[in-house]
Tab-separated table of C-alpha atoms in Angstrom:
chain	number	residue	atom	x	y	z
Z	1	TYR	CA	-32.223	-6.431	39.424
Z	2	PHE	CA	-29.130	-5.362	41.298
Z	3	PRO	CA	-26.048	-4.581	39.263
Z	4	LYS	CA	-22.940	-6.465	40.299
Z	5	LEU	CA	-20.521	-4.164	42.052
Z	6	PRO	CA	-16.886	-4.259	40.944
Z	7	GLU	CA	-14.586	-6.375	43.068
Z	8	PRO	CA	-12.302	-4.344	45.349
Z	9	PRO	CA	-8.725	-4.241	44.082
Z	10	VAL	CA	-6.490	-6.989	45.438
Z	11	SER	CA	-3.530	-5.702	47.398
Z	12	CYS	CA	-0.339	-7.342	46.176
Z	13	LEU	CA	3.369	-6.680	46.057
Z	14	PRO	CA	6.530	-8.166	44.545
Z	15	PHE	CA	8.168	-10.733	46.802
Z	16	PRO	CA	11.884	-11.509	46.427
Z	17	PRO	CA	13.093	-15.091	46.782
Z	18	ILE	CA	13.956	-16.040	50.353
Z	19	ASP	CA	17.622	-16.517	49.449
Z	20	ALA	CA	17.884	-12.896	48.241
Z	21	PRO	CA	20.311	-10.770	50.295
Z	22	SER	CA	17.618	-8.214	51.171
Z	23	PHE	CA	13.908	-7.599	50.896
Z	24	GLY	CA	14.300	-4.057	49.590
Z	25	LEU	CA	13.175	-1.889	52.512
Z	26	VAL	CA	15.091	1.308	53.187
Z	27	GLN	CA	15.200	0.264	56.848
Z	28	GLU	CA	17.592	-2.523	55.859
Z	29	GLN	CA	19.968	0.100	54.420
Z	30	LEU	CA	19.768	2.283	57.528
Z	31	ALA	CA	19.745	-0.423	60.213
Z	32	HIS	CA	23.148	0.634	61.572
Z	33	GLU	CA	22.143	4.319	61.592
Z	34	PRO	CA	19.128	4.449	63.925
Z	35	PHE	CA	18.725	8.227	63.768
Z	36	LYS	CA	18.462	8.172	59.986
Z	37	LEU	CA	16.135	5.193	60.167
Z	38	LEU	CA	13.755	7.158	62.408
Z	39	ILE	CA	13.854	10.128	60.052
Z	40	ALA	CA	13.053	7.750	57.197
Z	41	THR	CA	9.957	6.502	59.033
Z	42	ILE	CA	8.746	10.081	59.399
Z	43	PHE	CA	9.098	10.602	55.654
Z	44	LEU	CA	7.481	7.262	54.781
Z	45	ASN	CA	4.526	7.601	57.133
Z	46	ARG	CA	1.410	8.128	54.966
Z	47	THR	CA	3.622	8.607	51.886
Z	48	ARG	CA	4.635	6.139	49.178
Z	49	GLY	CA	8.272	5.169	49.101
Z	50	GLY	CA	8.635	6.197	45.466
Z	51	VAL	CA	7.821	9.763	46.498
Z	52	ALA	CA	9.406	9.876	49.938
Z	53	LEU	CA	12.780	8.209	49.411
Z	54	PRO	CA	14.279	10.554	46.785
Z	55	VAL	CA	13.418	13.479	49.068
Z	56	LEU	CA	14.796	11.649	52.087
Z	57	PHE	CA	18.209	11.117	50.524
Z	58	LYS	CA	18.369	14.722	49.311
Z	59	VAL	CA	17.756	15.807	52.894
Z	60	PHE	CA	20.539	13.488	54.083
Z	61	GLU	CA	22.868	15.081	51.522
Z	62	SER	CA	22.051	18.560	52.838
Z	63	TYR	CA	21.980	17.537	56.508
Z	64	PRO	CA	24.360	14.560	56.815
Z	65	THR	CA	24.677	14.499	60.621
Z	66	ILE	CA	22.461	14.685	63.685
Z	67	ASP	CA	23.960	18.063	64.542
Z	68	ALA	CA	23.173	19.360	61.057
Z	69	VAL	CA	19.519	18.340	61.361
Z	70	ALA	CA	19.302	19.799	64.869
Z	71	SER	CA	20.495	23.185	63.622
Z	72	ALA	CA	18.562	23.115	60.328
Z	73	ASP	CA	16.591	26.184	59.328
Z	74	LEU	CA	12.945	25.202	59.639
Z	75	ALA	CA	11.801	27.169	56.586
Z	76	GLU	CA	14.508	25.619	54.412
Z	77	LEU	CA	13.700	22.088	55.532
Z	78	VAL	CA	9.980	22.685	55.022
Z	79	SER	CA	10.698	23.893	51.489
Z	80	MET	CA	12.765	20.785	50.706
Z	81	ILE	CA	10.026	18.361	51.759
Z	82	ARG	CA	6.920	20.295	50.687
Z	83	CYS	CA	6.019	17.729	48.040
Z	84	LEU	CA	5.472	15.088	50.742
Z	85	GLY	CA	2.622	16.915	52.429
Z	86	PHE	CA	2.441	17.567	56.182
Z	87	GLN	CA	5.759	19.325	55.606
Z	88	ASN	CA	5.591	21.606	58.648
Z	89	GLN	CA	4.835	18.775	61.064
Z	90	ARG	CA	7.482	16.522	59.524
Z	91	ALA	CA	10.191	19.186	59.553
Z	92	LYS	CA	9.484	20.211	63.147
Z	93	LYS	CA	9.519	16.571	64.240
Z	94	CYS	CA	12.869	15.884	62.525
Z	95	ILE	CA	14.527	18.890	64.135
Z	96	ALA	CA	13.048	18.142	67.571
Z	97	ILE	CA	14.203	14.507	67.446
Z	98	ALA	CA	17.724	15.592	66.461
Z	99	GLN	CA	17.900	18.182	69.233
Z	100	LEU	CA	16.827	15.720	71.935
Z	101	TRP	CA	19.140	13.062	70.460
Z	102	GLN	CA	22.062	15.447	71.004
Z	103	SER	CA	21.451	15.650	74.754
Z	104	GLU	CA	19.759	12.297	75.437
Z	105	PRO	CA	20.683	9.751	72.772
Z	106	PRO	CA	19.020	6.351	73.081
Z	107	VAL	CA	21.049	3.946	75.215
Z	108	LYS	CA	20.413	0.540	76.688
Z	109	ASN	CA	18.963	0.335	80.187
Z	110	LYS	CA	16.983	3.575	79.828
Z	111	ARG	CA	13.420	3.051	78.654
Z	112	TYR	CA	10.322	5.241	78.499
Z	113	ARG	CA	6.649	4.532	78.080
Z	114	LYS	CA	4.633	4.694	74.881
Z	115	LEU	CA	0.970	4.577	75.767
Z	116	HIS	CA	-0.910	1.655	74.215
Z	117	TYR	CA	2.162	0.233	72.541
Z	118	PRO	CA	2.594	-2.491	71.504
Z	119	LYS	CA	-0.789	-3.478	72.968
Z	120	LYS	CA	-3.704	-1.464	74.276
Z	121	LEU	CA	-3.147	-0.256	77.869
Z	122	ASP	CA	0.619	-0.894	77.682
Z	123	GLY	CA	2.580	1.923	79.294
Z	124	ARG	CA	-0.169	3.065	81.655
Z	125	ASP	CA	1.772	1.673	84.611
Z	126	VAL	CA	4.807	3.829	83.757
Z	127	ALA	CA	4.624	7.499	84.732
Z	128	ALA	CA	5.059	10.202	82.105
Z	129	GLY	CA	8.751	11.030	81.948
Z	130	GLU	CA	9.705	8.054	84.104
Z	131	CYS	CA	12.842	6.225	82.997
Z	132	ILE	CA	13.086	2.525	83.807
Z	133	ASP	CA	15.929	0.046	83.451
Z	134	ASP	CA	16.077	-3.314	81.712
Z	135	GLU	CA	15.317	-5.229	84.910
Z	136	ASP	CA	11.846	-3.664	85.037
Z	137	PRO	CA	9.282	-5.946	83.325
Z	138	ARG	CA	6.969	-3.103	82.297
Z	139	ALA	CA	6.577	-2.240	78.601
Z	140	ALA	CA	8.844	0.676	77.702
Z	141	TRP	CA	11.305	1.551	74.938
Z	142	GLU	CA	14.644	3.280	74.548
Z	143	ILE	CA	13.364	5.767	71.947
Z	144	ALA	CA	9.845	6.386	73.267
Z	145	ASN	CA	10.887	9.718	74.809
Z	146	LEU	CA	11.674	11.167	71.377
Z	147	PRO	CA	8.983	13.556	70.117
Z	148	GLY	CA	6.421	12.200	67.688
Z	149	VAL	CA	7.678	8.616	67.670
Z	150	GLY	CA	4.681	6.440	66.793
Z	151	ALA	CA	4.017	2.756	66.259
Z	152	TYR	CA	5.531	2.632	62.749
Z	153	SER	CA	8.776	4.203	63.946
Z	154	LEU	CA	8.924	1.972	67.011
Z	155	ASP	CA	8.202	-1.167	64.999
Z	156	SER	CA	10.895	-0.284	62.459
Z	157	TRP	CA	13.437	0.523	65.142
Z	158	ARG	CA	12.668	-2.627	67.140
Z	159	ILE	CA	13.023	-4.829	64.060
Z	160	PHE	CA	16.211	-3.305	62.700
Z	161	CYS	CA	18.068	-1.449	65.473
Z	162	ARG	CA	17.189	-2.483	69.024
Z	163	ASP	CA	19.363	-5.597	69.361
Z	164	GLU	CA	22.444	-3.706	68.209
Z	165	LEU	CA	21.750	-0.757	70.532
Z	166	ARG	CA	21.418	-3.101	73.507
Z	167	GLY	CA	24.656	-4.894	72.599
Z	168	LEU	CA	22.890	-8.217	72.112
Z	169	ALA	CA	23.981	-8.775	68.506
Z	170	LYS	CA	25.790	-7.031	65.674
Z	171	ASP	CA	22.634	-6.668	63.581
Z	172	TRP	CA	18.909	-7.396	63.576
Z	173	LYS	CA	19.448	-10.944	62.357
Z	174	GLY	CA	21.255	-11.942	65.556
Z	175	THR	CA	24.710	-12.028	63.974
Z	176	GLY	CA	27.524	-12.314	66.494
Z	177	SER	CA	25.321	-12.792	69.543
Z	178	ALA	CA	27.067	-14.451	72.494
Z	179	ILE	CA	23.733	-15.439	74.059
Z	180	PRO	CA	22.839	-19.126	73.640
Z	181	ASP	CA	19.593	-19.592	71.701
Z	182	PHE	CA	19.332	-15.831	71.170
Z	183	VAL	CA	15.938	-14.704	69.835
Z	184	PRO	CA	16.179	-11.494	67.754
Z	185	GLU	CA	13.768	-8.666	68.561
Z	186	TRP	CA	12.105	-8.794	65.140
Z	187	LYS	CA	10.528	-12.111	66.070
Z	188	SER	CA	8.356	-10.429	68.713
Z	189	VAL	CA	7.092	-7.483	66.628
Z	190	LEU	CA	3.515	-7.405	65.267
Z	191	PRO	CA	3.459	-4.304	63.059
Z	192	GLN	CA	0.440	-2.673	61.465
Z	193	ASP	CA	2.352	-1.389	58.438
Z	194	LYS	CA	1.875	-3.518	55.310
Z	195	GLU	CA	5.479	-3.447	54.166
Z	196	LEU	CA	6.838	-4.337	57.600
Z	197	ARG	CA	4.358	-7.208	57.709
Z	198	ALA	CA	5.533	-8.355	54.302
Z	199	TYR	CA	9.138	-8.173	55.427
Z	200	LEU	CA	8.491	-10.281	58.532
Z	201	THR	CA	6.495	-12.765	56.449
Z	202	TRP	CA	9.589	-13.109	54.250
Z	203	MET	CA	11.934	-13.413	57.242
Z	204	TRP	CA	9.849	-16.174	58.819
Z	205	LEU	CA	9.637	-18.014	55.498
Z	206	LYS	CA	13.429	-18.060	55.440
Z	207	GLU	CA	13.158	-20.215	58.559
Z	208	GLY	CA	10.405	-22.375	57.111
Z	209	TRP	CA	7.413	-20.849	58.894
Z	210	VAL	CA	4.156	-19.180	57.856
Z	211	TRP	CA	3.588	-16.274	60.249
Z	212	ASP	CA	0.255	-14.807	61.323
Z	213	CYS	CA	0.628	-11.039	61.608
Z	214	HIS	CA	-2.217	-10.663	64.124
Z	215	SER	CA	-1.287	-13.313	66.682
Z	216	GLY	CA	2.343	-14.081	65.859
Z	217	ASP	CA	1.413	-17.749	65.557
Z	218	LEU	CA	3.625	-19.912	63.352
Z	219	THR	CA	2.758	-22.923	61.227
Z	220	PRO	CA	5.218	-24.981	59.190
Z	221	ALA	CA	5.364	-23.831	55.565
Z	222	GLY	CA	4.303	-26.517	53.122
Z	223	GLU	CA	6.524	-27.557	50.244
Z	224	LYS	CA	4.330	-25.725	47.728
Z	225	THR	CA	4.706	-22.480	49.693
Z	226	LEU	CA	8.452	-22.981	50.085
Z	227	ARG	CA	8.838	-23.563	46.333
Z	228	ALA	CA	7.056	-20.267	45.735
Z	229	ALA	CA	9.207	-18.580	48.382
Z	230	ARG	CA	12.409	-19.716	46.657
Z	231	ARG	CA	11.539	-17.913	43.435
Z	232	GLU	CA	10.658	-14.334	42.668
Z	233	GLY	CA	6.907	-13.868	42.832
Z	234	VAL	CA	4.092	-11.876	44.367
Z	235	ALA	CA	2.220	-11.956	47.657
Z	236	LEU	CA	-1.492	-11.248	48.028
Z	237	GLU	CA	-2.967	-9.653	51.129
Z	238	GLU	CA	-5.629	-11.683	52.924
Z	239	ASP	CA	-6.983	-10.280	56.198
Z	240	GLY	CA	-3.749	-8.391	56.778
Z	241	ASN	CA	-1.511	-11.392	56.163
Z	242	TRP	CA	0.621	-11.779	53.049
Z	243	VAL	CA	0.069	-15.041	51.220
Z	244	LEU	CA	2.452	-16.135	48.471
Z	245	GLN	CA	1.024	-16.775	45.028
Z	246	THR	CA	2.021	-20.404	44.633
Z	247	SER	CA	1.348	-20.780	40.902
Z	248	PRO	CA	4.169	-19.645	38.597
Z	249	VAL	CA	4.290	-15.908	38.049
Z	250	LYS	CA	4.719	-14.692	34.490
Z	251	LYS	CA	6.351	-11.486	33.401
Z	252	ALA	CA	4.028	-9.266	31.415
Z	253	PRO	CA	5.386	-7.512	28.308
Z	254	ASN	CA	5.858	-4.315	30.311
Z	255	GLY	CA	8.057	-6.169	32.800
Z	256	LEU	CA	5.487	-6.215	35.600
Z	257	HIS	CA	4.387	-9.356	37.342
Z	258	ALA	CA	1.273	-11.021	36.024
Z	259	ILE	CA	-0.788	-13.500	38.035
Z	260	ASP	CA	-2.526	-16.430	36.366
């Protein structure tokens, strides 16, 4: 006799309707402020948003500009963010990014390598410290020279900030682009972070597609999926992809979503 082991918990999250003005990520709020967006990714890395975001906005109140962060007292900043954990590493990284941003802010046509990003072996053909222009086909990124910038930060920045920095559009959705058939950067990103994957799932559903987070492959969304996407509901994680719960979602007495 072997006792039945409990089923592992199902990963799920609330999913706004596809006609909602935003998904609810802080990156959407900070898309036009790329420095603050990068600082937000440092705070959110390995920390829940409910814990990280109140601290993040308190830090922005105390240090509202890049110059203020660059000149911040390390001990004071560490004290402010202690509850997040890894406070020394986070504080040092924030100050170092701000200091380099002062002298070498990200600009179009100046890209640097990030080893093994976005795919394994990417960046190995670019020398350490080498700066390449936009005509060079090798994988490199405008913010990859900033200290401690990892895949989550790069994914967030590519989705929400890169098109605007390069002057290709007014925002990450391609608004105001003068390029015929312009394809926004977010459509080429394959993030590892669950919330970024959920966001891109939602963005592709707006265009009528079901997106595979591993390959980037697209399949037309069926009418049942689109009906679910048009109403507030939940998404369940299956092999890294977010799949909409297509049966009606009820509100439990405590206001949380309940799945039939």
